[in-house]
Amino acid sequence: MIQTQILQEAPFSPHRLNKYASLHTCGNGRTGIRGCHEEAYTDQQRGMFVAGFYHRANATEVTELVNLPDITGMRIELDGESFSLLSGTLMSYQRELRTMNGELYRELVWQSPAGQQFKIETRRFVALAPLALVACRLTVTALGSDAHLCVSTGIDATQTNSGRQHLNECSVRVFDHNVLQGCYQTTDGQQQAIITSRCVIPSGASSSFSAKNRQLLQHISLPLQAGEAVTLEKFSWIATSLDADAGPDNTWAQRCLEALSAVAQQSYGHLLMEHTGHWQHYWRASRVGVESDDPQDQRALDFALYHLKLMIPAHDARASVAAKGLTGEGYKGHVFWDTEIFILPFALLNAPEQARQLLEYRFRHLSPAQDKARRNGYEGALFPWESAFSGEEETPEFAAINIRTGQRQRVASALAEHHLVADVAYATAGYFQATQDGEFMQQTGLALLKETALFWMSRAVRRHHRLEILNVIGPDEYTEHIDNNAFTNYMAHYNVQTACEYLRQSGHQDEAFFRRAEDFLTQLYLPQPDQQGVIAQDDTFLSKPQCDLTAYKTQQGTQAILLDYSRAEINEMQVLKQADVVMLMHLLPAQFTPHCQAANLRFYEPRTIHDSSLSKSVHAIVAARTGQAAQALQFYREACRIDLGDEPHSSDDGIHAAATSAVWMGALMGFTGLDYQSGELHFRPALPQGWRQLQFPLCWRGSRLKVTIEAQQFTLRKTDARPLTVRVNGLSHTFTESLILKGSHDEI
Ligand code: IFM
């Protein structure tokens, strides 16, 4: 059994309710349930989300990932007193997410205000198979004298997305005196959800039911004998109209009842055992092991891989990864470039079929992307900056209101943050390099590459006797509407170049396309390094005044600078929200010398606040690759603390999905120098001080590899005997089953 690190919340703090609700989410890539306490707290934001289940409440609202009716809440009364961590006395408390099997576990001893002590244990998991199953268990022991327990639980459809109600309650029923079922429909009538729950209650318990104010509840009442543990198990089946076997026929609700009844024959313990087996399979296939002086490094990696499993909708190519996964309402559950650039590499090198699906998500939405390009006067495909289920642009037109001025700030990303187009192409090329999946290339990849390339060719304009890309936003969102953003121009160039390469290889005949592409490639302006090696982020960046960022850097992630300056003012200063040129160095390292990479890191980092969670890890990677191991480790550990750090509200509305994947990326692409975009596996090991060993699996072109890096040895093992060529520190090695290179990192 692989024992991964547990994620403990200790001690209980009401200030961290929502942070831990996000971190302690249980899920399976299809359903995510926030790790809220069973009992209610005023500020606690419950959440259950199903990948792809979006809805737009009305024309003035933004499409959101629907927060579904809750099934985890329980009102627990002990001798007539409501159990709450905020009343009575907490004698002991332990709450942990067991990442080895995705079980959320809590054990505590509570002394009620009347002085009676109870031991309470709660457990839950969202099954890896079947995906619709959620299991919960409550065990209560009266530690002093006999007592009485009342539990009310069921299906609570008062749940909203921060006040917006997306669902109508269509019917609620109780079957056979023990099964509850609620059928819901989005208010536009387009989608349905059926939630079915069943409690297995101890003998001697009595129960009644109520359906009132959108709450369908079972009320269970039973005596507790002192010292005797009493257990209640609750199983729920979460079905939505996205499921393959969903309605419209009216037997769907019946099938949900049957499906639940089949699994609920088994005990929580039995189902947990099976579920643990699935998680163990995942950990055996994907775990990254680090031997480090600081145990937090392993914890961060286990946390990241746990959440990666939860966020990738491996079951359904119609869904992609939301910016907060399925852990909260943040960013309305929308999909950004985060998926292709931060999350897809993990899928690609562990379960390539999942990376393929993530690309198929874009391919399915080629048509709306082409429409968006046309509407804006371009050719090809302009993928939306934020997308959901339909593939339409979902970026809100305005950001939150400025309550001092009453003005709303327009969000320009949908209009100008076009680099996402090249990011999709970059991921497509990377997928093919790592898999050589010709079928994908024919059916999906070539169309993605060609349509994205066409976009750039039509997007560039002739100015100063060259082609330029004007009025864009690069990854650094504090700098808007700029010309020739280095990141965008280089990525667009890469996009068109790669499209040409693959289209030619496949025998594509469109000569007019190739001529136009050649013209684009030779004439597109690519800002060059100056004498110090610095590449201008855009045409005007270097002429703007610098700003002392010390105060803001200490509060990074909070966007504190926006309290002192308007966005328009920030736009006119050398202030970066997140890595931009440094990001480019990370994605296309082969195009820049190590000296140039280091120079840009040195130049831009002091100008970067890291207000975006996507920034630190990228700095870590570039620092590690340029031989600055100590600085890299510092960036890396700061990146790991984005969700795991002490800040009590850092993750209230969900974990940072891309930053989480970047914990994996930082370890591999930074400290082992892993790069695959060119079609060959490259390593340049540079373990930081305090890391004795780093070990991880990789899936490369159908082979399963195990990489082990130690101070004096680099080992690659393979499970098949096909010859493979890899490059370590620039030197080519071909091997069949294993490659062992002895010596320090520089020597091998
Ligand atoms: O995609 C990111 C963007 O780069 C910065 N703001 C948050 C988005 C979602 O994570």
XYZ file of N, CA, C and O in Angstrom, residues 594-698:
420
model
N 20.968 29.899 -22.481
C 20.857 29.968 -21.017
C 21.162 31.374 -20.502
O 20.523 31.865 -19.565
N 22.103 32.051 -21.161
C 22.448 33.411 -20.740
C 21.228 34.332 -20.900
O 20.900 35.136 -20.013
N 20.548 34.186 -22.017
C 19.369 35.021 -22.281
C 18.257 34.691 -21.270
O 17.603 35.590 -20.734
N 18.089 33.415 -20.987
C 17.045 33.027 -20.033
C 17.331 33.632 -18.651
O 16.442 34.181 -18.002
N 18.597 33.526 -18.252
C 18.968 34.044 -16.929
C 18.805 35.562 -16.899
O 18.332 36.135 -15.907
N 19.189 36.209 -17.996
C 19.116 37.678 -18.037
C 17.664 38.139 -17.903
O 17.365 39.109 -17.199
N 16.760 37.438 -18.554
C 15.354 37.843 -18.490
C 14.742 37.568 -17.125
O 13.931 38.351 -16.627
N 15.157 36.464 -16.531
C 14.687 36.169 -15.177
C 15.146 37.284 -14.229
O 14.377 37.813 -13.421
N 16.437 37.641 -14.379
C 17.021 38.685 -13.523
C 16.319 40.027 -13.729
O 16.063 40.762 -12.796
N 16.005 40.306 -14.962
C 15.411 41.616 -15.266
C 13.940 41.685 -14.850
O 13.497 42.647 -14.237
N 13.188 40.649 -15.170
C 11.732 40.753 -14.984
C 11.254 40.405 -13.576
O 10.233 40.922 -13.125
N 11.986 39.547 -12.884
C 11.464 39.117 -11.578
C 11.249 40.297 -10.624
O 10.193 40.417 -9.993
N 12.228 41.222 -10.536
C 11.987 42.353 -9.619
C 10.796 43.211 -10.038
O 10.284 43.998 -9.254
N 10.370 43.080 -11.256
C 9.231 43.878 -11.754
C 7.925 43.080 -11.687
O 6.899 43.543 -12.155
N 7.994 41.885 -11.130
C 6.821 40.997 -11.104
C 6.300 40.850 -9.681
O 7.049 40.469 -8.778
N 5.012 41.121 -9.497
C 4.452 40.990 -8.136
C 4.109 39.532 -7.829
O 4.052 39.131 -6.693
N 3.870 38.726 -8.835
C 3.380 37.344 -8.677
C 1.967 37.368 -8.099
O 1.615 36.553 -7.250
N 1.163 38.304 -8.559
C -0.230 38.337 -8.105
C -1.044 37.207 -8.725
O -2.153 36.932 -8.273
N -0.516 36.592 -9.760
C -1.183 35.409 -10.321
C -0.521 34.162 -9.753
O 0.709 34.100 -9.616
N -1.353 33.172 -9.480
C -0.824 31.919 -8.930
C -0.013 31.152 -9.969
O 0.620 30.153 -9.650
N -0.028 31.598 -11.219
C 0.694 30.873 -12.269
C 2.146 31.333 -12.403
O 2.861 30.841 -13.266
N 2.555 32.257 -11.579
C 3.830 32.929 -11.816
C 5.045 32.245 -11.176
O 6.060 31.999 -11.824
N 4.922 31.943 -9.898
C 6.093 31.496 -9.126
C 6.707 30.212 -9.686
O 7.916 30.075 -9.798
N 5.852 29.262 -10.023
C 6.368 27.971 -10.473
C 7.162 28.126 -11.766
O 8.172 27.452 -11.968
N 6.725 29.036 -12.606
C 7.416 29.239 -13.879
C 8.785 29.870 -13.617
O 9.789 29.510 -14.246
N 8.822 30.775 -12.671
C 10.117 31.334 -12.277
C 11.021 30.236 -11.722
O 12.221 30.220 -11.975
N 10.420 29.323 -10.955
C 11.219 28.225 -10.386
C 11.833 27.399 -11.514
O 13.020 27.034 -11.465
N 11.049 27.113 -12.521
C 11.541 26.267 -13.609
C 12.700 26.944 -14.338
O 13.757 26.346 -14.566
N 12.500 28.212 -14.669
C 13.549 28.899 -15.434
C 14.801 29.091 -14.557
O 15.930 28.923 -15.028
N 14.597 29.376 -13.279
C 15.767 29.518 -12.391
C 16.524 28.199 -12.306
O 17.756 28.165 -12.393
N 15.798 27.093 -12.182
C 16.472 25.789 -12.080
C 17.214 25.476 -13.369
O 18.356 25.014 -13.344
N 16.592 25.766 -14.480
C 17.231 25.439 -15.760
C 18.448 26.308 -16.050
O 19.281 25.949 -16.867
N 18.503 27.452 -15.395
C 19.662 28.311 -15.639
C 20.682 28.194 -14.501
O 21.505 29.078 -14.296
N 20.574 27.110 -13.748
C 21.609 26.800 -12.768
C 21.489 27.551 -11.453
O 22.431 27.576 -10.667
N 20.350 28.161 -11.202
C 20.209 28.904 -9.939
C 19.335 28.099 -8.990
O 18.189 28.463 -8.697
N 19.911 26.986 -8.537
C 19.126 25.986 -7.816
C 18.519 26.538 -6.525
O 17.364 26.230 -6.197
N 19.282 27.347 -5.804
C 18.766 27.830 -4.515
C 17.574 28.750 -4.733
O 16.535 28.633 -4.064
N 17.718 29.639 -5.718
C 16.613 30.559 -6.007
C 15.403 29.770 -6.530
O 14.256 30.049 -6.179
N 15.719 28.751 -7.329
C 14.643 27.922 -7.899
C 13.860 27.249 -6.780
O 12.627 27.216 -6.800
N 14.592 26.724 -5.803
C 13.915 26.031 -4.706
C 13.043 26.998 -3.911
O 11.928 26.660 -3.502
N 13.556 28.196 -3.743
C 12.757 29.193 -3.013
C 11.464 29.515 -3.782
O 10.371 29.506 -3.205
N 11.593 29.763 -5.083
C 10.391 30.019 -5.894
C 9.447 28.817 -5.823
O 8.238 28.957 -5.692
N 10.048 27.638 -5.939
C 9.241 26.416 -5.986
C 8.443 26.249 -4.697
O 7.241 25.981 -4.723
N 9.130 26.448 -3.581
C 8.422 26.249 -2.301
C 7.357 27.326 -2.094
O 6.298 27.053 -1.523
N 7.638 28.513 -2.577
C 6.601 29.554 -2.477
C 5.407 29.181 -3.351
O 4.257 29.403 -2.979
N 5.698 28.592 -4.505
C 4.601 28.156 -5.393
C 3.780 27.061 -4.710
O 2.557 27.022 -4.812
N 4.469 26.176 -3.995
C 3.761 25.093 -3.298
C 2.841 25.630 -2.206
O 1.876 24.979 -1.814
N 3.175 26.806 -1.714
C 2.399 27.351 -0.591
C 1.184 28.172 -1.042
O 0.469 28.716 -0.211
N 0.965 28.245 -2.344
C -0.183 29.036 -2.820
C -1.478 28.511 -2.202
O -2.284 29.269 -1.690
N -1.664 27.223 -2.220
C -2.829 26.650 -1.538
C -2.482 26.117 -0.151
O -3.307 26.146 0.751
N -1.253 25.624 -0.019
C -0.915 24.930 1.230
C -0.368 25.851 2.313
O -0.156 25.412 3.441
N -0.132 27.106 1.977
C 0.441 28.036 2.958
C -0.543 28.400 4.054
O -1.679 27.923 4.080
N -0.112 29.314 4.942
C -0.918 29.610 6.134
C -2.030 30.618 5.891
O -2.911 30.790 6.721
N -1.939 31.347 4.801
C -2.925 32.407 4.549
C -4.326 31.791 4.624
O -4.648 30.871 3.867
N -5.187 32.250 5.579
C -6.434 31.514 5.833
C -7.470 31.587 4.710
O -8.371 30.773 4.658
N -7.331 32.579 3.815
C -8.378 32.705 2.784
C -7.850 32.504 1.371
O -8.538 32.807 0.408
N -6.627 31.962 1.262
C -5.999 31.876 -0.067
C -6.818 31.057 -1.056
O -6.732 31.263 -2.250
N -7.602 30.124 -0.564
C -8.234 29.178 -1.487
C -9.722 29.034 -1.196
O -10.302 27.988 -1.515
N -10.326 30.063 -0.624
C -11.724 29.949 -0.198
C -12.648 29.471 -1.317
O -13.536 28.653 -1.108
N -12.463 30.029 -2.521
C -13.396 29.669 -3.601
C -12.846 28.566 -4.495
O -13.272 28.398 -5.629
N -11.904 27.809 -3.970
C -11.379 26.660 -4.714
C -9.864 26.689 -4.767
O -9.245 27.742 -4.593
N -9.281 25.535 -4.987
C -7.819 25.497 -5.123
C -7.428 26.076 -6.476
O -8.251 26.204 -7.376
N -6.157 26.405 -6.619
C -5.659 26.938 -7.890
C -5.185 25.752 -8.729
O -4.096 25.214 -8.509
N -6.034 25.362 -9.660
C -5.768 24.106 -10.370
C -4.436 24.141 -11.129
O -3.640 23.203 -11.048
N -4.189 25.225 -11.849
C -2.962 25.277 -12.651
C -1.735 25.329 -11.744
O -0.722 24.665 -12.008
N -1.833 26.098 -10.665
C -0.705 26.196 -9.745
C -0.446 24.837 -9.094
O 0.690 24.483 -8.772
N -1.508 24.072 -8.917
C -1.365 22.743 -8.329
C -0.612 21.834 -9.287
O 0.318 21.123 -8.900
N -0.978 21.886 -10.544
C -0.263 21.074 -11.515
C 1.175 21.554 -11.652
O 2.092 20.769 -11.923
N 1.367 22.853 -11.431
C 2.706 23.410 -11.556
C 3.642 22.910 -10.453
O 4.858 23.018 -10.578
N 3.084 22.357 -9.384
C 3.938 21.749 -8.355
C 4.621 20.522 -8.976
O 5.827 20.288 -8.813
N 3.853 19.757 -9.727
C 4.419 18.603 -10.455
C 5.396 19.091 -11.529
O 6.511 18.603 -11.657
N 4.925 20.090 -12.277
C 5.719 20.606 -13.394
C 7.048 21.182 -12.904
O 8.099 20.969 -13.511
N 6.972 21.926 -11.802
C 8.173 22.569 -11.267
C 9.219 21.540 -10.877
O 10.415 21.694 -11.168
N 8.774 20.462 -10.235
C 9.732 19.435 -9.808
C 10.374 18.788 -11.033
O 11.586 18.601 -11.089
N 9.568 18.463 -12.023
C 10.109 17.719 -13.159
C 10.796 18.636 -14.170
O 11.940 18.410 -14.547
N 10.093 19.672 -14.586
C 10.667 20.504 -15.644
C 11.754 21.412 -15.105
O 12.645 21.818 -15.840
N 11.661 21.725 -13.812
C 12.713 22.530 -13.208
C 13.896 21.678 -12.801
O 14.958 21.724 -13.413
N 13.688 20.819 -11.809
C 14.838 20.166 -11.178
C 15.378 18.955 -11.943
O 16.406 18.405 -11.574
N 14.664 18.530 -12.975
C 15.286 17.482 -13.807
C 15.507 18.018 -15.220
O 15.996 17.314 -16.078
N 15.084 19.258 -15.451
C 15.267 19.866 -16.776
C 14.479 19.149 -17.853
O 14.803 19.239 -19.036
N 13.421 18.457 -17.468
C 12.637 17.703 -18.444
C 12.031 18.635 -19.496
O 11.449 19.656 -19.173
N 12.214 18.255 -20.750
C 11.589 18.998 -21.854
C 11.335 17.997 -22.977
O 12.175 17.151 -23.252
N 10.167 18.094 -23.593
C 9.840 17.122 -24.644
C 9.300 17.773 -25.900
O 9.009 17.104 -26.877
N 9.183 19.080 -25.882
C 8.459 19.744 -26.967
C 9.135 19.545 -28.325
O 8.481 19.563 -29.350
N 10.446 19.317 -28.306
C 11.153 19.176 -29.582
C 11.036 17.758 -30.153
O 11.512 17.487 -31.244
N 10.435 16.844 -29.383
C 10.252 15.492 -29.911
C 11.246 14.496 -29.351
O 11.216 13.317 -29.686
N 12.137 14.949 -28.507
C 13.070 14.059 -27.844
C 12.967 14.360 -26.351
O 12.712 15.512 -25.980
N 13.157 13.340 -25.545
C 13.121 13.602 -24.098
C 14.449 14.205 -23.673
O 15.503 13.603 -23.907
N 14.396 15.360 -23.069
C 15.633 16.004 -22.596
C 15.621 16.053 -21.074
O 14.585 16.333 -20.478
N 16.762 15.804 -20.499
C 16.914 15.985 -19.046
C 18.161 16.815 -18.792
O 19.160 16.699 -19.515
N 18.106 17.622 -17.784
C 19.292 18.343 -17.307
C 19.142 18.412 -15.789
O 18.687 19.415 -15.222
N 19.479 17.307 -15.131
C 19.172 17.231 -13.692
C 19.871 18.320 -12.892
O 21.026 18.636 -13.159
N 19.166 18.868 -11.944
C 19.735 19.907 -11.084
C 18.981 19.878 -9.763
O 18.261 20.812 -9.426
N 19.128 18.766 -9.043
C 18.400 18.664 -7.772
C 18.872 19.763 -6.838
O 20.069 20.009 -6.714
N 17.951 20.420 -6.181
C 18.379 21.486 -5.265
C 18.969 20.889 -3.989
O 18.748 19.700 -3.690
N 19.653 21.714 -3.257
C 20.246 21.287 -1.985
C 19.140 20.747 -1.072
O 18.065 21.364 -0.974
N 19.414 19.626 -0.454
C 18.420 19.062 0.463
C 17.554 18.010 -0.208
O 16.820 17.296 0.462
N 17.594 17.923 -1.509
C 16.859 16.858 -2.208
C 17.866 15.752 -2.539
O 18.788 15.946 -3.317
N 17.662 14.604 -1.922
C 18.603 13.500 -2.156
C 18.180 12.650 -3.343
O 19.009 12.101 -4.052
N 16.885 12.536 -3.525
C 16.417 11.694 -4.633
C 15.057 12.195 -5.128
O 14.205 12.601 -4.333
N 14.890 12.108 -6.427
C 13.587 12.416 -7.026
C 13.270 11.267 -7.971
O 14.109 10.878 -8.794
N 12.071 10.734 -7.817
C 11.714 9.547 -8.601
C 10.318 9.740 -9.178
O 9.410 10.177 -8.460
N 10.158 9.447 -10.451
C 8.824 9.629 -11.035
C 8.656 8.774 -12.287
O 9.619 8.447 -12.963
N 7.402 8.453 -12.591
C 7.118 7.700 -13.812
C 6.844 8.650 -14.976
O 6.471 9.794 -14.763
N 7.022 8.166 -16.166
C 6.711 8.938 -17.369
C 6.168 7.997 -18.421
O 6.631 6.859 -18.531
